[in-house]
PDB file of C-alpha atoms in Angstrom:
ATOM      1  CA  MET A   1    -156.554-272.405  44.570  1.00  0.00           C
ATOM      2  CA  PRO A   2    -156.750-270.525  47.775  1.00  0.00           C
ATOM      3  CA  GLU A   3    -158.883-267.564  48.358  1.00  0.00           C
ATOM      4  CA  LEU A   4    -157.402-264.107  49.392  1.00  0.00           C
ATOM      5  CA  PRO A   5    -159.568-262.032  51.564  1.00  0.00           C
ATOM      6  CA  PHE A   6    -159.376-258.418  51.301  1.00  0.00           C
ATOM      7  CA  GLU A   7    -161.739-256.508  53.839  1.00  0.00           C
ATOM      8  CA  VAL A   8    -162.082-252.376  54.077  1.00  0.00           C
ATOM      9  CA  GLU A   9    -164.421-250.929  56.454  1.00  0.00           C
ATOM     10  CA  LEU A  10    -166.322-247.622  55.552  1.00  0.00           C
ATOM     11  CA  GLU A  11    -168.308-245.418  57.864  1.00  0.00           C
ATOM     12  CA  TRP A  12    -170.627-242.686  56.624  1.00  0.00           C
ATOM     13  CA  SER A  13    -172.227-239.824  58.435  1.00  0.00           C
ATOM     14  CA  GLY A  14    -175.177-237.628  57.032  1.00  0.00           C
ATOM     15  CA  GLU A  15    -177.748-237.711  54.009  1.00  0.00           C
ATOM     16  CA  ALA A  16    -175.111-235.788  51.851  1.00  0.00           C
ATOM     17  CA  GLY A  17    -172.172-235.964  54.247  1.00  0.00           C
ATOM     18  CA  THR A  18    -169.017-237.795  54.194  1.00  0.00           C
ATOM     19  CA  GLY A  19    -167.051-241.287  54.867  1.00  0.00           C
ATOM     20  CA  LEU A  20    -164.104-242.805  55.969  1.00  0.00           C
ATOM     21  CA  ILE A  21    -162.670-245.903  54.382  1.00  0.00           C
ATOM     22  CA  VAL A  22    -160.205-247.508  57.015  1.00  0.00           C
ATOM     23  CA  THR A  23    -157.457-250.224  56.252  1.00  0.00           C
ATOM     24  CA  ASP A  24    -154.856-251.763  57.975  1.00  0.00           C
ATOM     25  CA  ASP A  25    -152.731-248.727  57.239  1.00  0.00           C
ATOM     26  CA  LEU A  26    -155.066-245.972  55.767  1.00  0.00           C
ATOM     27  CA  GLU A  27    -157.742-243.809  56.683  1.00  0.00           C
ATOM     28  CA  LEU A  28    -159.350-241.812  53.446  1.00  0.00           C
ATOM     29  CA  PRO A  29    -162.012-239.455  53.737  1.00  0.00           C
ATOM     30  CA  TYR A  30    -164.536-239.830  50.827  1.00  0.00           C
ATOM     31  CA  SER A  31    -167.935-237.858  49.801  1.00  0.00           C
ATOM     32  CA  VAL A  32    -170.143-237.602  46.691  1.00  0.00           C
ATOM     33  CA  PRO A  33    -168.116-235.583  44.332  1.00  0.00           C
ATOM     34  CA  ALA A  34    -169.095-232.121  44.274  1.00  0.00           C
ATOM     35  CA  SER A  35    -169.911-232.096  40.539  1.00  0.00           C
ATOM     36  CA  MET A  36    -172.502-234.874  41.722  1.00  0.00           C
ATOM     37  CA  GLY A  37    -173.995-232.412  44.272  1.00  0.00           C
ATOM     38  CA  GLY A  38    -172.374-233.817  47.165  1.00  0.00           C
ATOM     39  CA  ARG A  39    -169.429-232.087  49.409  1.00  0.00           C
ATOM     40  CA  GLY A  40    -166.485-233.189  47.137  1.00  0.00           C
ATOM     41  CA  THR A  41    -164.243-233.346  50.514  1.00  0.00           C
ATOM     42  CA  GLY A  42    -161.641-235.981  50.172  1.00  0.00           C
ATOM     43  CA  SER A  43    -161.853-238.581  47.594  1.00  0.00           C
ATOM     44  CA  ASN A  44    -165.300-240.457  46.173  1.00  0.00           C
ATOM     45  CA  PRO A  45    -166.415-243.854  44.815  1.00  0.00           C
ATOM     46  CA  GLU A  46    -166.089-242.895  41.394  1.00  0.00           C
ATOM     47  CA  GLU A  47    -162.317-241.893  41.802  1.00  0.00           C
ATOM     48  CA  LEU A  48    -161.612-245.315  43.813  1.00  0.00           C
ATOM     49  CA  LEU A  49    -163.029-247.247  40.949  1.00  0.00           C
ATOM     50  CA  VAL A  50    -160.668-245.514  38.350  1.00  0.00           C
ATOM     51  CA  SER A  51    -157.652-245.694  41.269  1.00  0.00           C
ATOM     52  CA  ALA A  52    -158.148-249.351  41.717  1.00  0.00           C
ATOM     53  CA  VAL A  53    -157.801-250.049  37.768  1.00  0.00           C
ATOM     54  CA  GLY A  54    -155.136-248.091  37.484  1.00  0.00           C
ATOM     55  CA  ALA A  55    -152.879-248.988  40.294  1.00  0.00           C
ATOM     56  CA  CYS A  56    -153.251-252.878  39.125  1.00  0.00           C
ATOM     57  CA  TYR A  57    -152.606-251.689  35.804  1.00  0.00           C
ATOM     58  CA  SER A  58    -149.491-249.935  36.777  1.00  0.00           C
ATOM     59  CA  ALA A  59    -147.806-253.077  38.705  1.00  0.00           C
ATOM     60  CA  THR A  60    -149.083-255.459  36.329  1.00  0.00           C
ATOM     61  CA  LEU A  61    -147.253-253.457  33.408  1.00  0.00           C
ATOM     62  CA  GLN A  62    -144.118-253.111  35.912  1.00  0.00           C
ATOM     63  CA  GLY A  63    -144.115-256.902  35.879  1.00  0.00           C
ATOM     64  CA  GLN A  64    -144.500-257.407  32.537  1.00  0.00           C
ATOM     65  CA  LEU A  65    -141.870-254.998  31.467  1.00  0.00           C
ATOM     66  CA  ARG A  66    -139.490-257.121  34.138  1.00  0.00           C
ATOM     67  CA  ARG A  67    -140.641-260.530  32.282  1.00  0.00           C
ATOM     68  CA  ALA A  68    -139.972-259.190  28.789  1.00  0.00           C
ATOM     69  CA  GLY A  69    -136.784-258.115  29.569  1.00  0.00           C
ATOM     70  CA  LEU A  70    -137.365-254.331  29.088  1.00  0.00           C
ATOM     71  CA  PRO A  71    -135.488-251.699  31.246  1.00  0.00           C
ATOM     72  CA  ALA A  72    -137.866-249.164  32.795  1.00  0.00           C
ATOM     73  CA  SER A  73    -136.782-247.207  36.192  1.00  0.00           C
ATOM     74  CA  GLY A  74    -140.688-247.238  36.539  1.00  0.00           C
ATOM     75  CA  VAL A  75    -144.248-246.577  35.326  1.00  0.00           C
ATOM     76  CA  ARG A  76    -146.830-243.685  35.255  1.00  0.00           C
ATOM     77  CA  VAL A  77    -150.324-244.343  34.580  1.00  0.00           C
ATOM     78  CA  THR A  78    -153.100-241.592  33.962  1.00  0.00           C
ATOM     79  CA  ALA A  79    -156.126-243.495  34.120  1.00  0.00           C
ATOM     80  CA  ARG A  80    -159.707-241.644  33.080  1.00  0.00           C
ATOM     81  CA  GLY A  81    -163.055-242.797  33.730  1.00  0.00           C
ATOM     82  CA  ALA A  82    -166.358-241.153  32.498  1.00  0.00           C
ATOM     83  CA  VAL A  83    -169.759-241.763  33.810  1.00  0.00           C
ATOM     84  CA  GLU A  84    -172.597-241.272  31.421  1.00  0.00           C
ATOM     85  CA  ASP A  85    -176.046-240.469  31.798  1.00  0.00           C
ATOM     86  CA  TYR A  86    -175.999-238.654  35.432  1.00  0.00           C
ATOM     87  CA  PRO A  87    -178.001-237.963  37.220  1.00  0.00           C
ATOM     88  CA  HIS A  88    -180.974-240.380  35.226  1.00  0.00           C
ATOM     89  CA  ARG A  89    -179.052-243.766  34.943  1.00  0.00           C
ATOM     90  CA  ALA A  90    -175.839-243.053  35.759  1.00  0.00           C
ATOM     91  CA  ARG A  91    -172.985-245.754  34.921  1.00  0.00           C
ATOM     92  CA  PHE A  92    -169.135-246.047  34.066  1.00  0.00           C
ATOM     93  CA  ALA A  93    -169.025-245.976  30.634  1.00  0.00           C
ATOM     94  CA  ARG A  94    -165.467-246.056  29.831  1.00  0.00           C
ATOM     95  CA  LEU A  95    -162.149-246.214  31.899  1.00  0.00           C
ATOM     96  CA  THR A  96    -158.930-245.547  29.857  1.00  0.00           C
ATOM     97  CA  VAL A  97    -155.218-246.310  31.570  1.00  0.00           C
ATOM     98  CA  SER A  98    -152.586-244.473  29.334  1.00  0.00           C
ATOM     99  CA  PRO A  99    -148.663-245.509  30.599  1.00  0.00           C
ATOM    100  CA  THR A 100    -146.064-244.164  30.568  1.00  0.00           C
ATOM    101  CA  ILE A 101    -142.761-246.002  30.796  1.00  0.00           C
ATOM    102  CA  LEU A 102    -139.468-244.001  32.749  1.00  0.00           C
ATOM    103  CA  GLY A 103    -136.199-244.951  31.973  1.00  0.00           C
ATOM    104  CA  ALA A 104    -136.799-247.013  28.801  1.00  0.00           C
ATOM    105  CA  GLU A 105    -134.741-247.301  25.991  1.00  0.00           C
ATOM    106  CA  PRO A 106    -136.672-245.330  22.827  1.00  0.00           C
ATOM    107  CA  SER A 107    -135.362-248.019  20.151  1.00  0.00           C
ATOM    108  CA  ARG A 108    -137.556-250.618  21.793  1.00  0.00           C
ATOM    109  CA  GLU A 109    -140.806-248.465  21.857  1.00  0.00           C
ATOM    110  CA  ALA A 110    -142.727-251.689  19.987  1.00  0.00           C
ATOM    111  CA  ASP A 111    -141.811-253.943  22.598  1.00  0.00           C
ATOM    112  CA  TYR A 112    -142.874-251.547  25.339  1.00  0.00           C
ATOM    113  CA  ALA A 113    -146.205-250.864  23.148  1.00  0.00           C
ATOM    114  CA  GLU A 114    -146.907-254.838  23.351  1.00  0.00           C
ATOM    115  CA  ALA A 115    -146.207-254.881  26.949  1.00  0.00           C
ATOM    116  CA  ALA A 116    -148.426-252.159  27.722  1.00  0.00           C
ATOM    117  CA  ARG A 117    -151.083-254.327  25.502  1.00  0.00           C
ATOM    118  CA  ALA A 118    -150.229-257.549  27.620  1.00  0.00           C
ATOM    119  CA  ALA A 119    -150.541-255.584  31.012  1.00  0.00           C
ATOM    120  CA  HIS A 120    -153.770-254.500  29.967  1.00  0.00           C
ATOM    121  CA  ALA A 121    -155.090-258.100  29.085  1.00  0.00           C
ATOM    122  CA  ARG A 122    -153.632-259.329  32.252  1.00  0.00           C
ATOM    123  CA  CYS A 123    -154.766-256.793  34.803  1.00  0.00           C
ATOM    124  CA  PHE A 124    -157.676-258.592  36.950  1.00  0.00           C
ATOM    125  CA  ILE A 125    -159.421-255.399  38.161  1.00  0.00           C
ATOM    126  CA  GLY A 126    -159.511-254.337  34.271  1.00  0.00           C
ATOM    127  CA  ARG A 127    -160.591-257.317  33.086  1.00  0.00           C
ATOM    128  CA  THR A 128    -163.734-257.147  36.012  1.00  0.00           C
ATOM    129  CA  ILE A 129    -164.768-254.359  35.262  1.00  0.00           C
ATOM    130  CA  ALA A 130    -164.544-255.054  31.110  1.00  0.00           C
ATOM    131  CA  GLY A 131    -167.854-256.581  31.217  1.00  0.00           C
ATOM    132  CA  THR A 132    -169.831-253.506  31.739  1.00  0.00           C
ATOM    133  CA  VAL A 133    -167.377-250.855  31.419  1.00  0.00           C
ATOM    134  CA  ASP A 134    -165.292-250.215  27.869  1.00  0.00           C
ATOM    135  CA  TYR A 135    -161.965-250.686  29.580  1.00  0.00           C
ATOM    136  CA  ARG A 136    -158.845-249.126  27.254  1.00  0.00           C
ATOM    137  CA  LEU A 137    -155.780-249.031  26.687  1.00  0.00           C
ATOM    138  CA  GLY A 138    -154.893-245.224  25.475  1.00  0.00           C
ATOM    139  CA  THR A 139    -151.500-243.605  24.539  1.00  0.00           C
ATOM    140  CA  VAL A 140    -148.436-245.234  25.448  1.00  0.00           C
ATOM    141  CA  THR A 141    -145.328-243.177  25.773  1.00  0.00           C
ATOM    142  CA  VAL A 142    -141.609-243.815  26.321  1.00  0.00           C
ATOM    143  CA  GLU A 143    -139.449-241.851  28.204  1.00  0.00           C
ATOM    144  CA  PRO A 144    -135.870-242.352  27.945  1.00  0.00           C
ATOM    145  CA  ALA A 145    -133.605-242.312  30.998  1.00  0.00           C
ATOM    146  CA  ARG A 146    -132.443-238.763  32.168  1.00  0.00           C
ATOM    147  CA  VAL A 147    -128.880-237.806  31.964  1.00  0.00           C
ATOM    148  CA  ALA A 148    -127.469-236.282  34.672  1.00  0.00           C
ATOM    149  CA  ALA A 149    -126.331-232.633  33.604  1.00  0.00           C
TER     150      ALA A 149
END
């Protein structure tokens, strides 16, 4: 199976300074979060980890809904991570993804919940961290399509 490479360049300035993530299409400033004594400008590594899992999960869920033939206009995912034992041996304790399926058929709520569970099991970035972080599926919400007034 072929390997898919991903490359990102990062710069850091100063002891408690700021950094810049540079990809082909994005420049994103980051720093240590203010809650950890940093500058709190831009994003931070903790948010980026939570974002990576949330983005992977949302794309996996959309694909799972399509494969299951479940109507949906989109998904919205809230991803929450928690760091424990800061500042001593800080580590991510858990990361929870809670999806809202938009434009869904409320009568098929159980099918949407099953698709959300399947996506949780299939999200490869979530599976990657699951050995060291409690990776959870939170509440699954189904929002019906809005009727124009």
